[in-house]
Short mmCIF file of C-alpha atoms and ligand atoms in Angstrom, two decimals:
data_model
loop_
_atom_site.label_atom_id
_atom_site.label_comp_id
_atom_site.label_asym_id
_atom_site.label_seq_id
_atom_site.Cartn_x
_atom_site.Cartn_y
_atom_site.Cartn_z
CA MET A 1 -15.88 18.93 6.32
CA THR A 2 -15.33 22.45 4.94
CA TYR A 3 -15.15 23.07 1.23
CA THR A 4 -12.27 24.99 -0.37
CA LEU A 5 -12.62 26.79 -3.68
CA LEU A 6 -9.45 27.66 -5.58
CA ARG A 7 -9.67 30.37 -8.21
CA GLY A 8 -7.06 30.72 -10.97
CA ARG A 9 -6.14 29.52 -14.42
CA LEU A 10 -6.71 25.76 -14.59
CA LEU A 11 -4.63 23.44 -16.76
CA SER A 12 -5.07 19.67 -16.86
CA PHE A 13 -4.25 17.16 -19.60
CA LEU A 14 -6.82 14.80 -21.13
CA ARG A 15 -4.35 12.75 -23.18
CA ALA A 16 -0.87 13.01 -24.70
CA PRO A 17 -0.55 16.14 -26.88
CA GLN A 18 0.27 15.32 -30.50
CA SER A 19 1.74 18.76 -31.25
CA LEU A 20 1.88 22.31 -29.91
CA ALA A 21 -1.36 23.00 -31.80
CA ASP A 22 -3.20 20.11 -30.12
CA THR A 23 -5.52 22.21 -27.94
CA ASP A 24 -7.93 19.26 -27.57
CA SER A 25 -5.37 17.41 -25.49
CA TYR A 26 -5.91 19.55 -22.41
CA LEU A 27 -8.48 21.47 -20.42
CA TYR A 28 -7.70 25.15 -19.88
CA GLU A 29 -9.95 27.56 -17.97
CA SER A 30 -8.70 31.15 -17.97
CA ASP A 31 -10.92 31.98 -14.97
CA GLY A 32 -11.33 28.60 -13.37
CA GLY A 33 -12.70 27.25 -10.14
CA LEU A 34 -11.64 24.05 -8.39
CA LEU A 35 -13.79 22.90 -5.50
CA LEU A 36 -12.15 20.64 -2.94
CA ASN A 37 -13.70 18.61 -0.16
CA ASN A 38 -12.48 15.82 2.05
CA GLY A 39 -9.19 15.46 0.14
CA LEU A 40 -10.85 15.22 -3.26
CA ILE A 41 -11.63 17.45 -6.22
CA VAL A 42 -15.42 17.71 -6.28
CA ALA A 43 -15.91 20.27 -9.08
CA CYS A 44 -13.72 21.72 -11.81
CA GLY A 45 -14.67 24.30 -14.43
CA ALA A 46 -15.43 27.96 -15.05
CA PHE A 47 -15.22 29.89 -11.78
CA ASP A 48 -18.74 31.34 -12.02
CA GLU A 49 -20.30 27.92 -12.47
CA VAL A 50 -18.27 26.12 -9.82
CA SER A 51 -18.71 28.93 -7.32
CA ALA A 52 -22.50 28.99 -7.89
CA GLY A 53 -22.67 25.31 -6.88
CA ALA A 54 -20.40 25.64 -3.81
CA PRO A 55 -21.87 25.54 -0.26
CA ALA A 56 -22.30 28.91 1.46
CA ASP A 57 -19.47 28.46 3.97
CA THR A 58 -16.87 27.50 1.32
CA ILE A 59 -13.42 29.02 1.88
CA MET A 60 -12.25 30.83 -1.27
CA ILE A 61 -8.56 31.10 -2.11
CA ASP A 62 -7.77 33.42 -4.99
CA HIS A 63 -4.67 32.31 -6.89
CA ARG A 64 -5.18 34.59 -9.89
CA PRO A 65 -3.23 35.13 -12.12
CA HIS A 66 -1.37 31.91 -11.37
CA LEU A 67 -1.69 28.51 -13.03
CA ILE A 68 -3.37 25.71 -11.11
CA MET A 69 -2.28 22.23 -12.20
CA PRO A 70 -2.25 18.67 -10.88
CA GLY A 71 0.67 18.18 -8.50
CA PHE A 72 3.88 16.96 -10.11
CA ILE A 73 4.79 13.27 -10.02
CA ASP A 74 8.43 12.16 -9.67
CA MET A 75 8.76 8.59 -10.92
CA HIS A 76 12.22 7.72 -9.58
CA LEU A 77 14.41 9.03 -6.79
CA HIS A 78 16.37 7.79 -3.81
CA PHE A 79 15.20 8.89 -0.37
CA PRO A 80 18.57 8.05 1.32
CA GLN A 81 20.57 10.14 -1.14
CA MET A 82 19.72 13.65 0.06
CA GLN A 83 23.31 14.03 1.26
CA VAL A 84 24.74 12.29 -1.80
CA ILE A 85 23.48 14.96 -4.20
CA ALA A 86 26.31 17.09 -5.64
CA SER A 87 29.03 14.45 -5.16
CA TYR A 88 31.94 14.82 -7.56
CA ALA A 89 32.37 11.53 -9.44
CA GLY A 90 33.45 10.47 -12.91
CA ASN A 91 30.74 7.92 -13.61
CA LEU A 92 27.93 5.80 -12.15
CA LEU A 93 29.92 2.94 -10.60
CA GLU A 94 32.53 5.26 -9.04
CA TRP A 95 29.73 7.46 -7.69
CA LEU A 96 27.90 4.46 -6.19
CA ASN A 97 30.98 2.96 -4.55
CA THR A 98 32.58 6.19 -3.35
CA TYR A 99 29.63 8.18 -2.05
CA THR A 100 26.30 6.46 -2.36
CA PHE A 101 26.82 3.08 -0.72
CA PRO A 102 28.66 4.51 2.33
CA GLU A 103 25.93 7.13 2.81
CA GLU A 104 23.09 4.62 2.56
CA CYS A 105 24.71 2.55 5.35
CA ARG A 106 23.68 5.30 7.78
CA PHE A 107 19.99 4.45 7.27
CA VAL A 108 20.25 1.45 9.56
CA GLU A 109 19.70 4.07 12.32
CA SER A 110 16.04 4.97 12.54
CA ALA A 111 16.74 8.41 14.05
CA HIS A 112 18.79 9.29 10.97
CA ALA A 113 16.18 7.86 8.59
CA GLN A 114 13.41 9.82 10.34
CA ARG A 115 15.36 13.07 10.21
CA ILE A 116 16.04 12.69 6.47
CA ALA A 117 12.42 11.69 5.81
CA THR A 118 11.25 15.02 7.22
CA HIS A 119 13.61 16.91 4.93
CA PHE A 120 12.67 14.68 2.00
CA TYR A 121 8.96 15.47 2.13
CA ASP A 122 9.67 19.15 2.80
CA GLU A 123 11.66 19.31 -0.45
CA LEU A 124 8.99 17.49 -2.46
CA VAL A 125 6.31 19.88 -1.24
CA ARG A 126 8.53 22.92 -1.74
CA HIS A 127 8.99 21.87 -5.38
CA GLY A 128 5.32 21.08 -6.07
CA THR A 129 5.76 17.30 -6.17
CA THR A 130 2.81 15.55 -4.56
CA THR A 131 3.57 11.93 -5.49
CA ALA A 132 6.99 10.31 -5.77
CA VAL A 133 8.31 6.83 -6.33
CA ALA A 134 11.36 6.26 -4.17
CA TYR A 135 13.98 3.71 -3.31
CA CYS A 136 14.63 3.47 0.41
CA SER A 137 17.85 1.80 1.62
CA VAL A 138 18.28 -1.93 2.23
CA HIS A 139 17.27 -1.41 5.88
CA LYS A 140 13.65 -1.85 6.88
CA THR A 141 14.13 1.14 9.21
CA SER A 142 14.44 3.39 6.16
CA ALA A 143 11.19 2.13 4.64
CA ASP A 144 9.44 2.56 7.99
CA ALA A 145 10.61 6.18 8.21
CA TYR A 146 9.66 6.86 4.60
CA PHE A 147 6.11 5.51 4.88
CA ALA A 148 5.45 6.82 8.38
CA GLU A 149 6.19 10.37 7.22
CA ALA A 150 4.05 9.93 4.07
CA LEU A 151 1.18 8.75 6.27
CA ARG A 152 1.64 11.70 8.65
CA ARG A 153 1.43 14.09 5.70
CA ASN A 154 -1.31 12.14 3.94
CA MET A 155 0.68 12.00 0.69
CA ARG A 156 0.25 9.41 -2.06
CA MET A 157 3.70 7.85 -2.19
CA VAL A 158 5.24 4.75 -3.72
CA GLY A 159 8.41 3.23 -2.28
CA GLY A 160 10.28 0.12 -1.39
CA LYS A 161 12.95 -1.38 0.77
CA VAL A 162 15.87 -2.01 -1.56
CA MET A 163 16.88 -5.64 -2.02
CA MET A 164 20.64 -6.11 -2.56
CA ASP A 165 22.87 -9.02 -1.53
CA ARG A 166 26.20 -8.57 -3.32
CA ASN A 167 28.72 -6.09 -4.74
CA ALA A 168 28.24 -3.51 -2.00
CA PRO A 169 29.58 -2.93 1.54
CA GLN A 170 28.56 -5.44 4.23
CA GLY A 171 26.36 -2.86 5.98
CA LEU A 172 24.25 -2.61 2.85
CA LEU A 173 23.60 -6.28 2.14
CA ASP A 174 20.61 -8.44 2.93
CA THR A 175 20.24 -12.07 1.83
CA PRO A 176 17.67 -13.61 -0.51
CA GLN A 177 15.62 -14.74 2.51
CA MET A 178 15.99 -11.46 4.44
CA GLY A 179 15.14 -9.38 1.39
CA TYR A 180 12.05 -11.50 0.84
CA ASP A 181 10.93 -11.54 4.49
CA GLU A 182 11.53 -7.84 5.09
CA THR A 183 9.81 -6.80 1.86
CA ARG A 184 6.80 -8.89 2.91
CA GLN A 185 6.88 -7.18 6.29
CA VAL A 186 7.05 -3.71 4.69
CA ILE A 187 4.04 -4.66 2.53
CA ALA A 188 2.12 -5.89 5.59
CA ASP A 189 3.01 -2.79 7.61
CA TRP A 190 2.49 -0.10 5.00
CA HIS A 191 0.80 -1.05 1.72
CA GLY A 192 -2.62 0.57 1.53
CA LYS A 193 -2.10 2.39 4.82
CA GLY A 194 -3.13 6.01 4.18
CA ARG A 195 -2.16 6.58 0.58
CA ASN A 196 1.00 4.44 0.68
CA HIS A 197 1.95 2.00 -2.08
CA VAL A 198 4.81 -0.45 -1.58
CA ALA A 199 7.00 -1.33 -4.57
CA ILE A 200 9.13 -4.47 -4.89
CA THR A 201 12.62 -2.99 -5.23
CA PRO A 202 15.60 -5.08 -6.34
CA ARG A 203 18.23 -2.32 -6.74
CA PHE A 204 19.70 -3.64 -10.01
CA ALA A 205 21.06 -6.92 -11.34
CA ILE A 206 24.63 -6.10 -10.24
CA THR A 207 23.67 -6.06 -6.56
CA SER A 208 21.38 -9.09 -6.61
CA THR A 209 22.48 -12.72 -6.84
CA PRO A 210 20.41 -15.07 -8.98
CA ALA A 211 18.99 -16.43 -5.71
CA GLN A 212 17.80 -12.96 -4.77
CA MET A 213 16.32 -12.45 -8.22
CA GLU A 214 14.33 -15.64 -7.61
CA ALA A 215 13.09 -14.23 -4.30
CA THR A 216 12.05 -11.07 -6.14
CA GLN A 217 10.18 -13.19 -8.66
CA ALA A 218 8.36 -14.97 -5.83
CA LEU A 219 7.28 -11.60 -4.40
CA ALA A 220 6.14 -10.39 -7.83
CA ARG A 221 4.00 -13.55 -8.16
CA GLU A 222 2.53 -13.21 -4.68
CA PHE A 223 1.77 -9.51 -5.06
CA PRO A 224 0.91 -9.00 -8.76
CA ASP A 225 -0.67 -5.58 -8.13
CA LEU A 226 2.47 -4.04 -6.66
CA HIS A 227 4.86 -1.92 -8.65
CA ILE A 228 8.36 -3.24 -9.26
CA GLN A 229 11.23 -0.78 -9.62
CA THR A 230 14.83 -1.31 -10.62
CA HIS A 231 17.57 0.14 -12.85
CA LEU A 232 18.33 -0.82 -16.46
CA SER A 233 20.92 0.18 -19.05
CA GLU A 234 22.24 3.37 -17.49
CA ASN A 235 25.98 3.27 -18.22
CA HIS A 236 28.23 1.25 -20.56
CA ASP A 237 30.47 -0.14 -17.79
CA GLU A 238 27.39 -1.06 -15.77
CA ILE A 239 25.90 -2.91 -18.77
CA ARG A 240 29.13 -4.81 -19.40
CA PHE A 241 29.52 -5.89 -15.76
CA THR A 242 25.86 -6.88 -15.52
CA CYS A 243 26.03 -9.08 -18.60
CA GLU A 244 29.17 -10.76 -17.22
CA LEU A 245 27.26 -11.62 -14.04
CA TYR A 246 24.38 -13.19 -16.00
CA PRO A 247 26.10 -14.83 -19.03
CA GLU A 248 23.03 -16.94 -19.85
CA ALA A 249 20.94 -13.83 -20.63
CA ILE A 250 20.97 -12.40 -24.15
CA ASP A 251 21.09 -8.81 -22.88
CA TYR A 252 20.46 -6.71 -19.75
CA THR A 253 16.68 -6.56 -20.22
CA ASP A 254 16.56 -10.32 -20.68
CA ILE A 255 17.97 -10.78 -17.16
CA TYR A 256 14.90 -9.17 -15.63
CA ALA A 257 12.63 -11.00 -18.10
CA ARG A 258 14.09 -14.36 -17.02
CA TYR A 259 13.02 -13.63 -13.45
CA GLY A 260 9.50 -12.57 -14.41
CA LEU A 261 10.17 -8.90 -13.72
CA LEU A 262 9.31 -7.52 -17.15
CA GLY A 263 5.67 -6.49 -16.81
CA ASP A 264 3.36 -3.51 -17.01
CA ARG A 265 3.90 -2.62 -13.36
CA THR A 266 7.68 -2.46 -13.72
CA LEU A 267 9.45 0.90 -13.67
CA PHE A 268 12.96 0.75 -15.10
CA GLY A 269 15.15 3.72 -14.23
CA HIS A 270 17.26 5.15 -17.09
CA CYS A 271 17.05 2.72 -20.11
CA ILE A 272 19.47 4.93 -22.03
CA HIS A 273 21.30 2.35 -24.14
CA LEU A 274 18.62 -0.22 -25.03
CA SER A 275 18.96 -2.27 -28.20
CA GLU A 276 16.01 -2.53 -30.59
CA ARG A 277 15.34 -6.00 -29.22
CA GLU A 278 15.24 -4.69 -25.67
CA ALA A 279 12.93 -1.82 -26.64
CA ASP A 280 10.62 -4.32 -28.38
CA ALA A 281 10.59 -6.49 -25.26
CA MET A 282 9.81 -3.49 -23.04
CA SER A 283 7.04 -2.41 -25.37
CA GLU A 284 5.46 -5.85 -25.55
CA ALA A 285 5.55 -6.18 -21.77
CA GLY A 286 4.19 -2.67 -21.19
CA SER A 287 7.12 -1.84 -18.92
CA VAL A 288 7.99 1.79 -18.24
CA ALA A 289 11.31 3.47 -19.09
CA VAL A 290 11.86 6.24 -16.55
CA HIS A 291 13.91 9.14 -17.89
CA CYS A 292 16.12 10.93 -15.35
CA PRO A 293 17.71 13.77 -17.32
CA THR A 294 19.61 15.71 -14.64
CA SER A 295 21.14 12.47 -13.39
CA ASN A 296 22.07 11.25 -16.88
CA LEU A 297 23.89 14.50 -17.58
CA PHE A 298 25.44 14.80 -14.11
CA LEU A 299 26.87 11.26 -14.15
CA GLY A 300 27.68 11.45 -17.87
CA SER A 301 25.53 8.37 -18.46
CA GLY A 302 24.21 9.29 -21.90
CA LEU A 303 21.37 10.87 -23.86
CA PHE A 304 18.02 9.13 -23.38
CA PRO A 305 16.21 8.73 -26.74
CA LEU A 306 12.82 9.78 -25.38
CA LYS A 307 11.26 10.76 -28.69
CA ALA A 308 12.65 7.74 -30.50
CA LEU A 309 11.30 5.33 -27.85
CA ALA A 310 7.90 7.00 -27.59
CA SER A 311 7.34 7.13 -31.37
CA ARG A 312 8.42 3.59 -32.33
CA ASP A 313 5.99 1.24 -34.06
CA LYS A 314 6.20 -0.57 -30.77
CA PRO A 315 6.29 2.41 -28.43
CA VAL A 316 7.84 2.20 -24.98
CA ARG A 317 5.92 3.73 -22.06
CA ILE A 318 7.81 6.69 -20.63
CA GLY A 319 8.07 8.26 -17.18
CA VAL A 320 10.12 11.25 -16.03
CA ALA A 321 11.97 11.69 -12.76
CA THR A 322 14.64 13.53 -10.79
CA ASP A 323 16.70 10.52 -9.62
CA ILE A 324 17.94 12.36 -6.53
CA GLY A 325 20.87 12.01 -5.58
CA GLY A 326 22.35 11.10 -9.00
CA GLY A 327 20.03 13.83 -10.19
CA SER A 328 20.89 17.39 -9.27
CA SER A 329 17.50 19.04 -8.65
CA TYR A 330 14.31 18.20 -6.77
CA SER A 331 12.36 20.29 -9.28
CA MET A 332 10.35 18.63 -12.03
CA LEU A 333 10.57 21.96 -13.89
CA ARG A 334 14.38 21.79 -13.83
CA THR A 335 14.10 18.11 -14.79
CA MET A 336 12.05 18.83 -17.91
CA ASP A 337 14.34 21.70 -18.87
CA GLU A 338 17.21 19.20 -19.01
CA ALA A 339 14.99 16.65 -20.78
CA TYR A 340 14.32 19.29 -23.43
CA LYS A 341 18.04 19.96 -23.89
CA ILE A 342 18.82 16.26 -24.23
CA GLN A 343 16.28 15.97 -27.06
CA GLN A 344 17.83 19.08 -28.65
CA LEU A 345 21.22 17.34 -28.67
CA LEU A 346 19.58 14.33 -30.31
CA GLY A 347 18.01 16.51 -32.99
CA GLU A 348 14.50 16.06 -31.58
CA ARG A 349 11.93 18.51 -30.18
CA LEU A 350 10.14 18.12 -26.87
CA ASN A 351 7.38 20.70 -26.83
CA PRO A 352 6.21 22.33 -23.58
CA LEU A 353 2.77 20.72 -23.69
CA GLU A 354 4.44 17.31 -23.77
CA SER A 355 6.67 18.26 -20.83
CA TYR A 356 3.76 19.18 -18.58
CA TYR A 357 1.84 16.16 -19.76
CA TYR A 358 4.72 13.91 -18.70
CA MET A 359 5.06 15.54 -15.26
CA THR A 360 1.35 15.00 -14.54
CA LEU A 361 -0.99 12.69 -16.48
CA GLY A 362 1.82 10.92 -18.34
CA ASN A 363 3.51 9.83 -15.13
CA ALA A 364 0.15 8.98 -13.55
CA LEU A 365 -0.63 6.68 -16.52
CA SER A 366 2.82 5.11 -16.31
CA LEU A 367 2.08 4.36 -12.65
CA SER A 368 -1.41 3.04 -13.50
CA LEU A 369 -2.71 5.62 -11.01
CA ALA A 370 -4.47 8.06 -13.34
CA ASP A 371 -7.79 7.32 -11.64
CA ARG A 372 -6.39 9.01 -8.52
CA ILE A 373 -3.70 11.55 -9.52
CA GLY A 374 -2.27 13.49 -12.46
CA THR A 375 -5.39 15.45 -13.52
CA LEU A 376 -7.92 17.93 -12.12
CA ASP A 377 -10.77 15.47 -12.78
CA THR A 378 -13.57 15.39 -10.24
CA GLY A 379 -13.39 12.44 -7.89
CA THR A 380 -9.59 12.33 -7.94
CA ASP A 381 -7.20 13.31 -5.14
CA ALA A 382 -6.86 17.05 -4.50
CA ASP A 383 -3.07 17.07 -5.03
CA ILE A 384 -2.39 20.37 -6.74
CA VAL A 385 0.40 22.76 -7.61
CA VAL A 386 0.06 26.52 -8.16
CA LEU A 387 2.67 28.04 -10.46
CA ASP A 388 3.84 31.62 -10.99
CA ALA A 389 5.70 32.21 -14.27
CA ALA A 390 6.81 35.66 -13.04
CA ALA A 391 8.32 34.39 -9.79
CA THR A 392 11.71 36.11 -10.16
CA PRO A 393 12.60 39.51 -11.60
CA ALA A 394 14.15 37.90 -14.68
CA MET A 395 11.09 35.68 -15.21
CA ALA A 396 8.73 38.65 -14.74
CA LEU A 397 10.66 40.61 -17.37
CA LYS A 398 10.39 37.77 -19.87
CA MET A 399 6.68 37.31 -19.01
CA GLU A 400 6.06 40.85 -20.33
CA VAL A 401 6.50 39.51 -23.86
CA VAL A 402 4.93 36.07 -23.43
CA LYS A 403 1.76 35.75 -25.50
CA THR A 404 0.59 32.14 -25.35
CA LEU A 405 0.04 29.44 -22.76
CA ALA A 406 2.73 27.30 -24.40
CA GLU A 407 5.23 30.17 -24.17
CA GLU A 408 4.40 30.64 -20.51
CA LEU A 409 4.86 26.93 -19.80
CA PHE A 410 8.16 26.94 -21.62
CA LEU A 411 9.38 29.95 -19.63
CA LEU A 412 8.36 28.24 -16.37
CA GLN A 413 10.25 25.11 -17.41
CA THR A 414 13.33 26.95 -18.64
CA MET A 415 13.74 29.41 -15.77
CA GLY A 416 11.53 28.04 -12.99
CA ASP A 417 12.28 26.05 -9.86
CA ASP A 418 10.82 25.96 -6.33
CA ARG A 419 10.51 29.76 -6.39
CA ALA A 420 7.84 29.39 -9.08
CA VAL A 421 5.77 27.09 -6.86
CA VAL A 422 3.36 29.41 -5.05
CA GLU A 423 1.50 26.66 -3.24
CA THR A 424 1.27 22.89 -3.07
CA TYR A 425 -1.98 21.27 -1.94
CA VAL A 426 -1.79 17.75 -0.53
CA ALA A 427 -5.21 16.07 -0.30
CA GLY A 428 -6.82 19.49 -0.43
CA VAL A 429 -4.68 21.07 2.29
CA ALA A 430 -2.18 23.88 1.66
CA ALA A 431 1.17 22.28 2.47
CA LYS A 432 3.85 24.66 1.22
CA SER A 433 2.74 27.94 2.79
CA THR A 434 2.18 26.20 6.11
CA MET A 435 5.55 24.44 6.22
N1 LIG B 501 21.95 1.98 -10.19
C1 LIG B 501 21.89 1.26 -9.04
N2 LIG B 501 21.73 2.04 -7.98
C2 LIG B 501 21.65 3.29 -8.44
C3 LIG B 501 21.48 4.55 -7.80
O1 LIG B 501 21.35 4.68 -6.59
N3 LIG B 501 21.45 5.64 -8.63
C4 LIG B 501 21.57 5.55 -9.98
N4 LIG B 501 21.54 6.65 -10.73
N5 LIG B 501 21.76 4.38 -10.59
C5 LIG B 501 21.80 3.26 -9.84
ZN1 LIG B 502 18.02 5.43 -9.34
#
């Protein structure tokens, strides 16, 4: 297997940065070398040293002066919503009923699901995202298309067939038994195949009957290592309706807790309006609150208290995500720009080191996958993004006055998008330039 040596400025986080001055929280090599072989990072450090240890026939790719980072991780998005994005709706429930549910019905057709899967992975790669955690539709066909394409591209992907058996059109409903059986089949067909991870995926409490929640609980017991993903506390009308459907629960979070779904493998999309009790419960369980800023602004759902949740005495684990198609951009750079603005509105600061930490190591830790992705550590997957902070004329002009790494990262986040992604490597192979 040939070796590839990337040359450029390396940036990889070691832990969560405590402040902008926390230079010990990351590794930065101004003239770095990253040696890749067989889908893995085999050496990382100063270019001269890494290059001296590389085999003679190593292929060198010079990315100077660009930044080389771990590929971005998107913790929450909806594969069947590529044609829902940019739908004009007043709020979450109107958006779901008017646009989203009808569109997802089309994924019963495998030809349609396969076509969208191709576009889906193209967009991820174009935007420098190398791992994503997606909801498929209720149809097993959609999960098959999603995982087959991930396998073809050798990407590390998490996803699940949505379970939903009420409060949606007939074409989008399973039953408790069907949801259970088909999820088991998706696990048997795809989990651990290539780099695929299957997640147990009850859409949210509104679209699952108590009987289906019990089926979900049975799956969670049978497959304790699998991720669970669902939605929590996104919109005030949603919260009210949910609590009406489960009057025995003390709050929205308690519904999931009652069915054994509050654990350290559970990824809860949104979590905007949690009470202190709910945040305590999330913290104690080690569950992850996944922030989806472009979606929260687009649907008018609210301002996620990221800083407040992360800095509590009982901190809540945080992930960040696009939430396509409620979200309005596939770019994790655009996502963190909006996350920054939300904290501004809340009177908090989200510094650029934190942003890039969240997109990479932070999300990897929240997925319990930091041994494989999210850093440039040797032995981990060679999923890498190469970024150019001078990608457009306006960015290049601003770069003339940028003096520090943090300023450069902030410029990339504020003005960057897919145009700033020079290359995306998936398991050591250039995937963007060859698309
Ligand atoms: N809650 C339940 N389903 C969805 C969805 O598809 N998108 C968003 N943003 N929230 C949801
Ligand atoms: Zn969602």
